[in-house]
Amino acid sequence: MQKKDIKSMTLAELEQELVLLQEPHFRAKQIFEWMHAKRARGFSEMTNISKALRERLAEQYEYTDLPAVEELTSAIDGTKKFLFRLHDGNVVESVWMRYQHGNSVCISSQAGCRMGCMFCASTLGGLVRNLTASEMLDQVYQIGRLTGERVSNVVVMGVGEPLDNYDALLRFLFLVSDEKGLNISQRNITVSTCGLVDQMKRLAGEHLQITLALSLHAPDQEKRLRLMPVAKRYDIHEVVEACRDYFDCTGRRITFEYALIDGVNDSPEDARTLAKLVGSLNCHVNLIPVNPVKERGWKRPAHEKTAVFKELLEKSGIAVTVRREMGKDINGACGQLRNLRQHSAAQTE
Ligand code: SAH
């Protein structure tokens, strides 16, 4: 029988489990705090729980504790990249970034991805499997422990499409923001999606205070289709309307991510079309000069072209930032390190 994943359980669920074990109610809270506030690495650390109960717990439940198999630190900006091993041998990558307003952790939501975006390294090998909530959480916990610093922001922008793993994502969001756990404010959490409209609507209905980032990457349907297969499923206008609904339901300003690719989506005409598309929304556009991925062959535009693009959007009254590149020397872009390691593992097999 497969053991139950105790670290993915809410406090209410844990309380039910302890009833079955004929333990008093308050034990659930103790165990929950050991897992999520004190971030214990296993049942053996739970010193106010009897040895007998700890042994029973270990027999019945799986305790997620991801070992870091690699840690790289950027000599340029101190950004760190971690590779964690899952119990089935898969690896996931996570990034730690230091900003003026606090430390941010970027986590993966799936091992691989099936969305097929043409510029992205994470999708090259397809989807292997969804991560559990505890596997998402533990990336944050381990990074807090390994850096010895407080994590104040979490972005779900690593490998995978979070809304393609909806239930585990929601569980993760509740647990990471639980006041009896790590207690990260929902306002400091961002979830990035390629635009799965049905799940975006569902998410809006949850009335969370998280920020939704939408990977737009094109000013019109035709260009988006060339870059993102998901555009076949949902028209660009439908996606933008789902963003409007998200704002209406939650009051949270939308972030549009737009990877600038030389000669593909970076002309002044593209900027003007984009301004018309999103101009009436309460939003912010984050321009990302594309990270070249060896297998893809796209290039980033010259600085001047990026500056013109930004200025045109600003002239239309849109808030714009150009993403500062972090961890350039350590394969900072999502999926790159995982791919590298998987390839070299395959070669040595
Ligand atoms: N699947 C989610 C989150 C993961 S990717 C999504 O699509 O939003 C996080 C962001 O990085 C997305 O905006 C994605 O489109 C972008 N991205 C992926 N590969 C990139 C590359 N080579 N250069 C720049 N941005 C890239």
Short mmCIF file of N, CA and C in Angstrom, two decimals, residues 21 35 43 169 183 274 303 310 319 327:
data_model
loop_
_atom_site.label_atom_id
_atom_site.label_comp_id
_atom_site.label_asym_id
_atom_site.label_seq_id
_atom_site.Cartn_x
_atom_site.Cartn_y
_atom_site.Cartn_z
N LEU A 21 -5.95 7.40 14.41
CA LEU A 21 -4.84 6.81 15.20
C LEU A 21 -5.15 6.85 16.70
N MET A 35 6.11 20.26 10.94
CA MET A 35 6.35 20.15 9.50
C MET A 35 6.49 21.52 8.84
N PHE A 43 10.17 12.67 11.08
CA PHE A 43 9.43 12.46 12.33
C PHE A 43 10.38 12.42 13.54
N LEU A 169 -1.45 22.54 -6.78
CA LEU A 169 -1.07 23.95 -6.67
C LEU A 169 -1.88 24.65 -5.57
N ASN A 183 3.69 30.90 6.64
CA ASN A 183 2.94 32.17 6.74
C ASN A 183 3.43 33.23 5.76
N LEU A 274 0.10 45.49 -28.97
CA LEU A 274 0.05 45.01 -27.58
C LEU A 274 -0.63 46.04 -26.68
N HIS A 303 19.55 46.25 -27.25
CA HIS A 303 19.03 47.08 -26.15
C HIS A 303 18.15 48.22 -26.65
N LYS A 310 9.58 49.43 -24.97
CA LYS A 310 9.15 49.83 -23.62
C LYS A 310 8.52 51.22 -23.66
N ALA A 319 2.13 50.39 -17.35
CA ALA A 319 3.29 50.21 -16.46
C ALA A 319 4.17 49.09 -17.02
N GLY A 327 21.41 35.51 -12.40
CA GLY A 327 22.04 34.18 -12.49
C GLY A 327 22.42 33.78 -13.90
#
